Amino acid sequence: MSDTQHGQFDALAALYAMGALGEDERDAFETHLEVCVECVNEVKSLLPVTHGLTHGALPLEAPAALRARVLGEVTGVTPSPREAPAAALLDTRFGALEGSETFAHVVEPPRRGAGLLFWLTATLLVAAAGGGGWYVSELDRQTQGLRANMDAAMQLAKRAELELESVRSAAAEREAVLAIVTGSDVGQLELTGQPLAPRASARALWNAAADMVVLATGLPPLPAGDVYQLWFVLPDAPVSATLVKPGPRGDATVMLKVPDAVTLPTVMALTIEPAGGVDAPTGDVYLLGQPAE
Amino acid sequence: MAEGEPDALAAAYDRHIRAVYGLAMRVLQDQGDAEDVVQEVFSQAWTQAKQYDATRGSVVSWLLTITRSRAIDRLRSRRARPDSAPASGEVAVVELPDSALGAENEVLTAESAARLRSALSALPLLERVAIELAYFEGLTQTQVAERLEQPIGTVKTRIRTGLLTLREALNS
């Protein structure tokens, strides 16, 4: 095997180990492997990586009903129940004891009804002591009622004020978005859903003043404690654009100022990250957009 | 399990279901499809248990290899329209080429699996995406290039560079 011929296949060992060659390419490479020890060794050295990648997915708890379905249908035998792990066994044995009636009376929490009965009795005794005391007490009760009503009214007014502010803010945002989208100098980049979010998509639009709006749709719900983070993927390193929190239907509209260091168009990506965001992307990619070449 | 003992299959299920189901969900992103794949995996393991060779790798690696293959099969049949031929360049799921080379699988320890996961996360974004599309969706380099709208040479380089980085992390 001459160096020239080996050179044609040198870069394919990694793709072969990944199973990423098309049928014809794979056949040709396997023919080459029969005569090239160097490529055989290269593939062998990469196999632990490609096999190890099967362990790269996060383990997940399967639905409990799946066990009986799988084991029953595969073996034709009704499966015995799963053995309880040690911790669960301890809970089963001792948890029930703690909640049993035998111990319930030992440490009994104070009952609200008992306290109320005490004060009602005391109030009646005070009332019986003199009519003037009862009158003062009744006035006090009415005053407290009025004060509670006033607090409720104030809260309603505050809520209405906040809603009005929210509507004003949304209207201003819509105007700003429209100004970018309908401008004569608008640039745009489509971001497409990746394997984890095949139905998601987004469009980034920007103007010459470096105002950008990103309209996303179809984003999957976020796990608790996570947030979506948008990135400008520059040749040197990704630069964070902004955090994105979609609404309940998976839609999001975000506005941002493009940093000076970023020259548009550039690759953009949306990843999932811990709440508060991170300095460099670490999570899975949900959206990816590349400028046309 | 090779003796056809149902309790052995139940024990294997209890021990490895989280890894198998996690991988099936990673590829398919659909609970119903992932459950069907789990069923296929354990069915195949049950009927082919005598072919399992402990010297070539752990049980979980064997189950996960079957899982990847079955899940990608299902992903492709889901992608293909019923009235159309397979997409251009679509090939049968490529089994990872261990048997052809007689290479023994190394048993991956929990520590090295974690190191590999961490190294994958740390790869440059586009290298990671290219590797994940090829590995978890079973796309060829040509299909990855089409999906990412990038030149095939760029994709080839990214997958190779990424894999070499992962190999270095695994061996470190």
Short mmCIF file of C-alpha atoms in Angstrom, two decimals:
data_model
loop_
_atom_site.label_atom_id
_atom_site.label_comp_id
_atom_site.label_asym_id
_atom_site.label_seq_id
_atom_site.Cartn_x
_atom_site.Cartn_y
_atom_site.Cartn_z
CA MET A 1 0.00 0.00 0.00
CA SER A 2 1.56 3.26 -1.10
CA ASP A 3 1.39 6.41 1.02
CA THR A 4 -0.71 8.09 -1.64
CA GLN A 5 -3.36 5.40 -1.47
CA HIS A 6 -3.31 5.40 2.33
CA GLY A 7 -3.67 9.17 2.30
CA GLN A 8 -7.02 8.86 0.55
CA PHE A 9 -8.37 6.82 3.46
CA ASP A 10 -6.48 8.35 6.37
CA ALA A 11 -9.31 10.64 7.43
CA LEU A 12 -11.99 7.98 7.08
CA ALA A 13 -11.01 5.81 10.07
CA ALA A 14 -12.90 8.06 12.48
CA LEU A 15 -15.99 8.14 10.29
CA TYR A 16 -15.86 4.37 9.87
CA ALA A 17 -15.58 3.87 13.63
CA MET A 18 -18.62 6.12 14.04
CA GLY A 19 -20.59 4.21 11.42
CA ALA A 20 -20.89 7.49 9.50
CA LEU A 21 -19.76 6.30 6.07
CA GLY A 22 -22.21 5.70 3.26
CA GLU A 23 -22.49 2.18 1.88
CA ASP A 24 -20.05 2.61 -1.03
CA GLU A 25 -17.54 4.49 1.13
CA ARG A 26 -17.74 1.80 3.78
CA ASP A 27 -17.17 -1.01 1.30
CA ALA A 28 -14.16 0.80 -0.15
CA PHE A 29 -12.72 1.48 3.29
CA GLU A 30 -13.16 -2.14 4.39
CA THR A 31 -11.30 -3.27 1.28
CA HIS A 32 -8.54 -0.86 2.24
CA LEU A 33 -8.50 -2.23 5.80
CA GLU A 34 -7.54 -5.64 4.51
CA VAL A 35 -4.16 -4.29 3.45
CA CYS A 36 -3.52 -1.35 5.80
CA VAL A 37 -2.41 -2.13 9.34
CA GLU A 38 -2.17 1.57 10.14
CA CYS A 39 -5.86 2.16 9.49
CA VAL A 40 -6.84 -1.04 11.34
CA ASN A 41 -4.96 0.21 14.39
CA GLU A 42 -6.50 3.67 14.08
CA VAL A 43 -10.02 2.23 13.95
CA LYS A 44 -9.28 -0.11 16.87
CA SER A 45 -8.04 2.79 18.96
CA LEU A 46 -11.27 4.70 18.32
CA LEU A 47 -13.70 1.85 19.01
CA PRO A 48 -13.65 2.29 22.81
CA VAL A 49 -14.77 5.89 22.18
CA THR A 50 -17.60 5.05 19.80
CA HIS A 51 -18.80 2.17 21.98
CA GLY A 52 -18.45 4.40 25.01
CA LEU A 53 -20.73 6.99 23.43
CA THR A 54 -23.68 4.62 23.94
CA HIS A 55 -23.14 5.42 27.62
CA GLY A 56 -23.29 9.12 26.76
CA ALA A 57 -27.07 9.37 27.08
CA LEU A 58 -28.44 10.33 30.45
CA PRO A 59 -30.04 7.31 32.21
CA LEU A 60 -33.79 7.79 32.65
CA GLU A 61 -36.44 6.19 34.82
CA ALA A 62 -38.75 4.12 32.61
CA PRO A 63 -42.51 4.01 33.26
CA ALA A 64 -43.23 1.39 35.94
CA ALA A 65 -45.82 -0.42 33.78
CA LEU A 66 -43.21 -1.10 31.10
CA ARG A 67 -41.52 -3.79 33.20
CA ALA A 68 -44.53 -6.11 33.31
CA ARG A 69 -45.26 -5.51 29.63
CA VAL A 70 -41.72 -6.25 28.45
CA LEU A 71 -40.98 -9.20 30.71
CA GLY A 72 -44.45 -10.69 30.29
CA GLU A 73 -44.46 -10.50 26.50
CA VAL A 74 -40.85 -11.59 26.05
CA THR A 75 -40.86 -14.60 28.38
CA GLY A 76 -44.58 -15.40 28.40
CA VAL A 77 -44.36 -15.55 32.19
CA THR A 78 -45.91 -13.07 34.58
CA PRO A 79 -42.85 -11.40 36.13
CA SER A 80 -42.25 -11.39 39.84
CA PRO A 81 -42.34 -7.91 41.32
CA ARG A 82 -39.15 -5.94 41.42
CA GLU A 83 -37.22 -6.44 44.61
CA ALA A 84 -37.39 -3.37 46.79
CA PRO A 85 -34.05 -1.63 47.22
CA ALA A 86 -32.69 -1.61 50.76
CA ALA A 87 -33.72 1.99 51.42
CA ALA A 88 -37.27 1.35 50.24
CA LEU A 89 -37.40 -1.76 52.40
CA LEU A 90 -36.41 0.25 55.45
CA ASP A 91 -39.06 2.82 54.62
CA THR A 92 -41.64 0.10 54.27
CA ARG A 93 -40.77 -1.45 57.61
CA PHE A 94 -40.19 1.58 59.75
CA GLY A 95 -42.07 4.33 57.91
CA ALA A 96 -45.38 2.62 58.63
CA LEU A 97 -44.50 2.28 62.30
CA GLU A 98 -43.92 6.01 62.66
CA GLY A 99 -47.30 6.77 61.16
CA SER A 100 -49.17 4.17 63.16
CA GLU A 101 -51.84 5.04 65.66
CA THR A 102 -49.76 3.51 68.42
CA PHE A 103 -47.39 6.45 68.28
CA ALA A 104 -49.77 9.09 67.02
CA HIS A 105 -50.84 10.17 70.49
CA VAL A 106 -47.33 10.57 71.87
CA VAL A 107 -46.49 13.82 70.11
CA GLU A 108 -49.76 15.36 69.10
CA PRO A 109 -49.60 18.72 67.33
CA PRO A 110 -51.71 21.51 68.82
CA ARG A 111 -55.11 21.74 67.23
CA ARG A 112 -56.34 25.07 65.86
CA GLY A 113 -59.87 24.31 67.02
CA ALA A 114 -58.73 24.00 70.61
CA GLY A 115 -57.16 27.47 70.60
CA LEU A 116 -60.27 29.00 69.08
CA LEU A 117 -62.43 27.39 71.74
CA PHE A 118 -60.19 28.88 74.43
CA TRP A 119 -60.46 32.43 73.08
CA LEU A 120 -64.19 32.17 72.45
CA THR A 121 -64.69 31.07 76.03
CA ALA A 122 -62.48 33.90 77.27
CA THR A 123 -64.37 36.44 75.12
CA LEU A 124 -67.70 35.24 76.47
CA LEU A 125 -66.40 35.55 80.01
CA VAL A 126 -65.20 39.10 79.32
CA ALA A 127 -68.53 39.98 77.71
CA ALA A 128 -70.36 38.62 80.70
CA ALA A 129 -68.27 40.88 82.91
CA GLY A 130 -69.83 44.06 81.40
CA GLY A 131 -71.73 45.41 78.35
CA GLY A 132 -69.14 48.20 77.72
CA GLY A 133 -66.42 45.64 77.14
CA TRP A 134 -68.56 43.84 74.58
CA TYR A 135 -69.23 47.15 72.68
CA VAL A 136 -65.52 47.96 72.43
CA SER A 137 -64.81 44.46 71.29
CA GLU A 138 -67.51 44.66 68.58
CA LEU A 139 -66.18 48.03 67.31
CA ASP A 140 -62.70 46.54 67.15
CA ARG A 141 -63.99 43.56 65.16
CA GLN A 142 -65.76 45.85 62.64
CA THR A 143 -62.66 48.02 62.28
CA GLN A 144 -60.56 44.98 61.55
CA GLY A 145 -63.10 43.88 58.92
CA LEU A 146 -62.97 47.27 57.21
CA ARG A 147 -59.19 47.27 57.28
CA ALA A 148 -59.12 43.80 55.67
CA ASN A 149 -61.50 45.02 52.92
CA MET A 150 -59.33 48.07 52.30
CA ASP A 151 -56.18 45.90 52.04
CA ALA A 152 -57.94 43.66 49.50
CA ALA A 153 -59.03 46.70 47.45
CA MET A 154 -55.46 48.07 47.52
CA GLN A 155 -54.13 44.74 46.31
CA LEU A 156 -56.64 44.72 43.44
CA ALA A 157 -55.62 48.24 42.45
CA LYS A 158 -51.94 47.31 42.58
CA ARG A 159 -52.56 44.25 40.43
CA ALA A 160 -54.48 46.33 37.86
CA GLU A 161 -51.61 48.82 37.78
CA LEU A 162 -49.09 46.04 37.15
CA GLU A 163 -51.26 44.55 34.40
CA LEU A 164 -51.53 47.97 32.75
CA GLU A 165 -47.77 48.38 32.93
CA SER A 166 -47.35 44.91 31.43
CA VAL A 167 -49.68 45.78 28.54
CA ARG A 168 -47.79 49.06 27.92
CA SER A 169 -44.49 47.19 28.01
CA ALA A 170 -45.76 44.51 25.61
CA ALA A 171 -47.02 47.20 23.22
CA ALA A 172 -43.64 48.96 23.32
CA GLU A 173 -41.88 45.67 22.68
CA ARG A 174 -44.17 44.92 19.74
CA GLU A 175 -43.39 48.34 18.27
CA ALA A 176 -39.65 47.76 18.68
CA VAL A 177 -39.91 44.30 17.10
CA LEU A 178 -41.92 45.72 14.20
CA ALA A 179 -39.34 48.47 13.70
CA ILE A 180 -36.60 45.85 13.26
CA VAL A 181 -38.63 43.37 11.22
CA THR A 182 -40.00 45.93 8.78
CA GLY A 183 -36.82 47.99 8.46
CA SER A 184 -35.11 48.32 5.09
CA ASP A 185 -31.74 47.18 6.42
CA VAL A 186 -32.85 43.95 8.08
CA GLY A 187 -30.61 40.87 8.12
CA GLN A 188 -31.87 37.47 9.13
CA LEU A 189 -30.79 33.96 10.09
CA GLU A 190 -32.96 30.86 10.36
CA LEU A 191 -32.31 28.53 13.31
CA THR A 192 -33.55 24.97 12.88
CA GLY A 193 -34.57 22.44 15.51
CA GLN A 194 -31.95 19.86 16.41
CA PRO A 195 -32.64 16.22 17.38
CA LEU A 196 -33.77 17.18 20.87
CA ALA A 197 -36.29 19.70 19.52
CA PRO A 198 -37.21 18.64 15.97
CA ARG A 199 -40.35 20.82 15.94
CA ALA A 200 -38.62 23.94 17.21
CA SER A 201 -37.45 26.76 14.97
CA ALA A 202 -36.44 30.39 15.29
CA ARG A 203 -35.58 33.39 13.19
CA ALA A 204 -33.08 36.05 14.23
CA LEU A 205 -33.53 39.47 12.62
CA TRP A 206 -31.30 42.48 13.09
CA ASN A 207 -30.78 45.98 11.77
CA ALA A 208 -27.75 48.14 11.07
CA ALA A 209 -27.93 49.57 14.59
CA ALA A 210 -27.21 46.06 15.95
CA ASP A 211 -30.68 45.64 17.45
CA MET A 212 -31.71 42.01 17.19
CA VAL A 213 -34.98 40.22 17.74
CA VAL A 214 -35.24 36.46 17.94
CA LEU A 215 -38.62 34.81 17.40
CA ALA A 216 -38.67 31.18 18.52
CA THR A 217 -41.45 28.63 18.45
CA GLY A 218 -41.99 25.01 19.39
CA LEU A 219 -39.41 24.92 22.18
CA PRO A 220 -39.84 21.97 24.57
CA PRO A 221 -40.69 22.79 28.21
CA LEU A 222 -37.64 23.50 30.34
CA PRO A 223 -36.70 21.15 33.17
CA ALA A 224 -36.88 22.84 36.59
CA GLY A 225 -33.74 24.85 37.28
CA ASP A 226 -32.71 25.16 33.62
CA VAL A 227 -32.89 27.94 31.08
CA TYR A 228 -32.32 28.27 27.36
CA GLN A 229 -29.26 30.31 26.39
CA LEU A 230 -28.64 31.82 22.97
CA TRP A 231 -25.11 32.02 21.59
CA PHE A 232 -23.17 33.73 18.84
CA VAL A 233 -20.73 30.98 17.82
CA LEU A 234 -17.62 32.90 16.81
CA PRO A 235 -14.52 31.16 15.43
CA ASP A 236 -12.62 31.69 18.69
CA ALA A 237 -15.31 30.97 21.24
CA PRO A 238 -19.07 31.25 21.64
CA VAL A 239 -20.37 34.55 23.02
CA SER A 240 -23.54 34.54 25.08
CA ALA A 241 -26.36 36.52 23.44
CA THR A 242 -29.12 36.25 26.01
CA LEU A 243 -31.18 33.88 28.13
CA VAL A 244 -34.49 32.72 26.66
CA LYS A 245 -37.52 31.68 28.67
CA PRO A 246 -40.34 30.37 26.45
CA GLY A 247 -44.00 30.74 27.34
CA PRO A 248 -46.21 27.77 28.14
CA ARG A 249 -46.72 27.04 24.43
CA GLY A 250 -42.99 27.03 23.68
CA ASP A 251 -42.92 30.44 22.02
CA ALA A 252 -40.41 33.15 22.86
CA THR A 253 -39.58 36.62 21.58
CA VAL A 254 -36.37 38.17 22.82
CA MET A 255 -34.69 41.44 21.97
CA LEU A 256 -31.04 42.16 22.44
CA LYS A 257 -28.21 44.39 21.43
CA VAL A 258 -25.60 42.55 19.40
CA PRO A 259 -22.20 42.87 21.13
CA ASP A 260 -19.51 44.87 19.31
CA ALA A 261 -17.30 41.79 19.06
CA VAL A 262 -19.89 40.01 16.92
CA THR A 263 -19.97 40.48 13.17
CA LEU A 264 -23.22 39.34 11.62
CA PRO A 265 -24.19 37.03 10.13
CA THR A 266 -22.57 34.33 12.23
CA VAL A 267 -23.49 30.89 13.50
CA MET A 268 -26.04 31.01 16.30
CA ALA A 269 -27.14 28.27 18.64
CA LEU A 270 -29.58 27.75 21.48
CA THR A 271 -28.54 25.41 24.28
CA ILE A 272 -30.06 24.37 27.56
CA GLU A 273 -28.08 25.49 30.60
CA PRO A 274 -28.39 25.82 34.39
CA ALA A 275 -30.53 28.73 35.61
CA GLY A 276 -28.68 32.02 35.37
CA GLY A 277 -26.74 30.91 32.30
CA VAL A 278 -23.09 29.98 31.86
CA ASP A 279 -19.98 31.56 30.33
CA ALA A 280 -19.52 28.85 27.70
CA PRO A 281 -22.10 26.37 26.39
CA THR A 282 -22.22 23.04 28.22
CA GLY A 283 -25.72 21.70 27.51
CA ASP A 284 -27.49 20.09 24.58
CA VAL A 285 -28.12 22.10 21.42
CA TYR A 286 -31.79 22.71 20.65
CA LEU A 287 -31.52 25.20 17.78
CA LEU A 288 -28.75 25.87 15.30
CA GLY A 289 -28.47 28.47 12.57
CA GLN A 290 -25.72 28.85 9.99
CA PRO A 291 -25.30 31.69 7.52
CA ALA A 292 -25.55 30.73 3.86
CA GLU A 293 -22.08 30.31 2.37
CA MET B 1 -30.54 -15.66 30.68
CA ALA B 2 -28.87 -17.93 28.14
CA GLU B 3 -30.58 -20.84 29.95
CA GLY B 4 -33.99 -19.31 29.26
CA GLU B 5 -34.52 -18.35 32.90
CA PRO B 6 -37.17 -15.56 33.17
CA ASP B 7 -35.76 -14.33 36.48
CA ALA B 8 -32.40 -13.69 34.83
CA LEU B 9 -34.05 -11.47 32.23
CA ALA B 10 -35.94 -9.66 34.99
CA ALA B 11 -32.65 -9.08 36.83
CA ALA B 12 -31.00 -7.72 33.67
CA TYR B 13 -34.02 -5.48 33.07
CA ASP B 14 -33.96 -4.10 36.62
CA ARG B 15 -30.22 -3.46 36.44
CA HIS B 16 -29.99 -1.85 33.01
CA ILE B 17 -33.41 -0.44 32.12
CA ARG B 18 -32.46 3.15 33.00
CA ALA B 19 -29.48 3.13 30.65
CA VAL B 20 -31.43 1.39 27.87
CA TYR B 21 -34.49 3.63 28.20
CA GLY B 22 -32.31 6.76 28.48
CA LEU B 23 -30.52 5.94 25.22
CA ALA B 24 -33.78 5.07 23.45
CA MET B 25 -35.27 8.41 24.55
CA ARG B 26 -32.09 10.23 23.55
CA VAL B 27 -32.40 8.94 19.99
CA LEU B 28 -36.18 8.95 19.57
CA GLN B 29 -37.45 11.76 21.80
CA ASP B 30 -40.76 9.94 22.06
CA GLN B 31 -41.93 7.89 25.01
CA GLY B 32 -44.11 5.46 23.04
CA ASP B 33 -41.38 4.71 20.49
CA ALA B 34 -38.76 4.41 23.26
CA GLU B 35 -40.93 1.88 25.12
CA ASP B 36 -41.38 -0.17 21.93
CA VAL B 37 -37.62 -0.16 21.42
CA VAL B 38 -37.05 -1.32 25.00
CA GLN B 39 -39.39 -4.21 24.26
CA GLU B 40 -37.46 -5.07 21.07
CA VAL B 41 -34.11 -4.85 22.86
CA PHE B 42 -35.01 -7.24 25.66
CA SER B 43 -36.77 -9.53 23.22
CA GLN B 44 -33.61 -9.69 21.10
CA ALA B 45 -31.45 -10.16 24.18
CA TRP B 46 -33.71 -13.03 25.28
CA THR B 47 -33.59 -14.86 21.95
CA GLN B 48 -29.90 -14.19 21.29
CA ALA B 49 -28.58 -14.60 24.83
CA LYS B 50 -26.50 -17.62 23.84
CA GLN B 51 -24.64 -15.48 21.32
CA TYR B 52 -23.55 -13.02 23.99
CA ASP B 53 -19.81 -13.26 24.55
CA ALA B 54 -18.74 -11.87 27.92
CA THR B 55 -15.15 -11.54 26.74
CA ARG B 56 -16.20 -8.96 24.15
CA GLY B 57 -17.86 -6.51 26.52
CA SER B 58 -20.25 -6.03 29.39
CA VAL B 59 -23.94 -6.91 29.28
CA VAL B 60 -24.90 -3.26 29.44
CA SER B 61 -22.65 -2.43 26.46
CA TRP B 62 -24.26 -5.27 24.52
CA LEU B 63 -27.76 -4.07 25.41
CA LEU B 64 -26.89 -0.47 24.55
CA THR B 65 -25.45 -1.45 21.19
CA ILE B 66 -28.71 -3.24 20.36
CA THR B 67 -30.67 -0.24 21.66
CA ARG B 68 -28.84 2.23 19.44
CA SER B 69 -29.35 0.05 16.41
CA ARG B 70 -33.08 -0.59 17.02
CA ALA B 71 -33.73 3.05 17.93
CA ILE B 72 -32.06 4.38 14.77
CA ASP B 73 -34.00 1.84 12.70
CA ARG B 74 -37.21 3.17 14.16
CA LEU B 75 -36.12 6.79 13.75
CA ARG B 76 -35.49 6.17 10.06
CA SER B 77 -38.80 4.43 9.49
CA ARG B 78 -40.50 7.35 11.23
CA ARG B 79 -38.67 9.84 9.01
CA ALA B 80 -39.41 8.00 5.77
CA ARG B 81 -42.76 8.71 4.19
CA PRO B 82 -44.77 5.51 3.69
CA ASP B 83 -45.07 6.07 -0.06
CA SER B 84 -41.48 7.00 -0.71
CA ALA B 85 -38.20 5.26 -1.24
CA PRO B 86 -35.52 5.65 1.46
CA ALA B 87 -33.87 9.05 1.47
CA SER B 88 -30.80 9.54 -0.66
CA GLY B 89 -27.77 7.92 0.91
CA GLU B 90 -29.87 6.12 3.53
CA VAL B 91 -28.24 2.84 4.44
CA ALA B 92 -29.01 0.10 6.91
CA VAL B 93 -28.00 0.96 10.46
CA VAL B 94 -24.29 0.51 10.57
CA GLU B 95 -23.33 -1.76 13.40
CA LEU B 96 -20.22 -0.44 15.05
CA PRO B 97 -17.36 -2.33 13.45
CA ASP B 98 -15.99 -4.39 16.33
CA SER B 99 -16.65 -7.90 15.05
CA ALA B 100 -15.16 -7.18 11.64
CA LEU B 101 -11.86 -6.23 13.24
CA GLY B 102 -11.84 -8.73 16.04
CA ALA B 103 -11.35 -5.89 18.47
CA GLU B 104 -12.43 -6.53 22.02
CA ASN B 105 -14.63 -3.98 23.64
CA GLU B 106 -13.12 -2.49 26.69
CA VAL B 107 -15.40 -2.61 29.66
CA LEU B 108 -16.20 0.99 30.32
CA THR B 109 -16.01 1.88 33.99
CA ALA B 110 -18.42 4.38 35.48
CA GLU B 111 -15.52 6.77 35.86
CA SER B 112 -14.43 6.56 32.23
CA ALA B 113 -18.05 6.84 31.04
CA ALA B 114 -18.38 10.03 33.09
CA ARG B 115 -15.08 11.31 31.69
CA LEU B 116 -16.31 10.64 28.16
CA ARG B 117 -19.63 12.40 28.81
CA SER B 118 -17.79 15.39 30.24
CA ALA B 119 -15.38 15.50 27.27
CA LEU B 120 -18.31 15.35 24.85
CA SER B 121 -19.93 18.32 26.57
CA ALA B 122 -16.67 20.25 26.40
CA LEU B 123 -16.20 19.80 22.64
CA PRO B 124 -16.64 22.87 20.45
CA LEU B 125 -20.33 23.19 19.67
CA LEU B 126 -20.21 22.28 16.00
CA GLU B 127 -17.95 19.26 16.56
CA ARG B 128 -20.35 18.01 19.21
CA VAL B 129 -23.39 18.51 17.01
CA ALA B 130 -21.77 16.70 14.07
CA ILE B 131 -20.80 13.74 16.26
CA GLU B 132 -24.22 13.54 17.90
CA LEU B 133 -26.05 13.64 14.57
CA ALA B 134 -23.86 10.84 13.21
CA TYR B 135 -23.98 8.74 16.34
CA PHE B 136 -27.43 9.24 17.82
CA GLU B 137 -29.34 9.70 14.55
CA GLY B 138 -27.24 7.31 12.47
CA LEU B 139 -26.60 9.91 9.76
CA THR B 140 -23.75 9.45 7.32
CA GLN B 141 -21.20 12.21 6.85
CA THR B 142 -23.07 13.28 3.71
CA GLN B 143 -26.36 13.52 5.57
CA VAL B 144 -24.77 15.42 8.46
CA ALA B 145 -23.36 17.89 5.95
CA GLU B 146 -26.80 18.33 4.38
CA ARG B 147 -28.48 18.75 7.76
CA LEU B 148 -25.97 21.35 8.92
CA GLU B 149 -25.68 22.97 5.49
CA GLN B 150 -21.91 22.68 5.66
CA PRO B 151 -19.32 21.36 3.20
CA ILE B 152 -18.72 17.64 3.62
CA GLY B 153 -14.99 18.24 4.17
CA THR B 154 -15.80 20.49 7.12
CA VAL B 155 -18.06 17.87 8.66
CA LYS B 156 -15.47 15.15 8.13
CA THR B 157 -12.83 17.25 9.88
CA ARG B 158 -15.14 18.13 12.77
CA ILE B 159 -16.14 14.53 13.44
CA ARG B 160 -12.54 13.34 13.25
CA THR B 161 -11.15 16.14 15.42
CA GLY B 162 -13.92 15.61 17.97
CA LEU B 163 -13.38 11.85 18.13
CA LEU B 164 -9.63 12.27 18.59
CA THR B 165 -10.29 14.67 21.46
CA LEU B 166 -12.65 12.15 23.04
CA ARG B 167 -10.08 9.37 22.63
CA GLU B 168 -7.50 11.52 24.38
CA ALA B 169 -9.93 12.20 27.24
CA LEU B 170 -10.77 8.51 27.57
CA ASN B 171 -7.12 7.50 27.66
CA SER B 172 -6.01 10.23 30.03
#
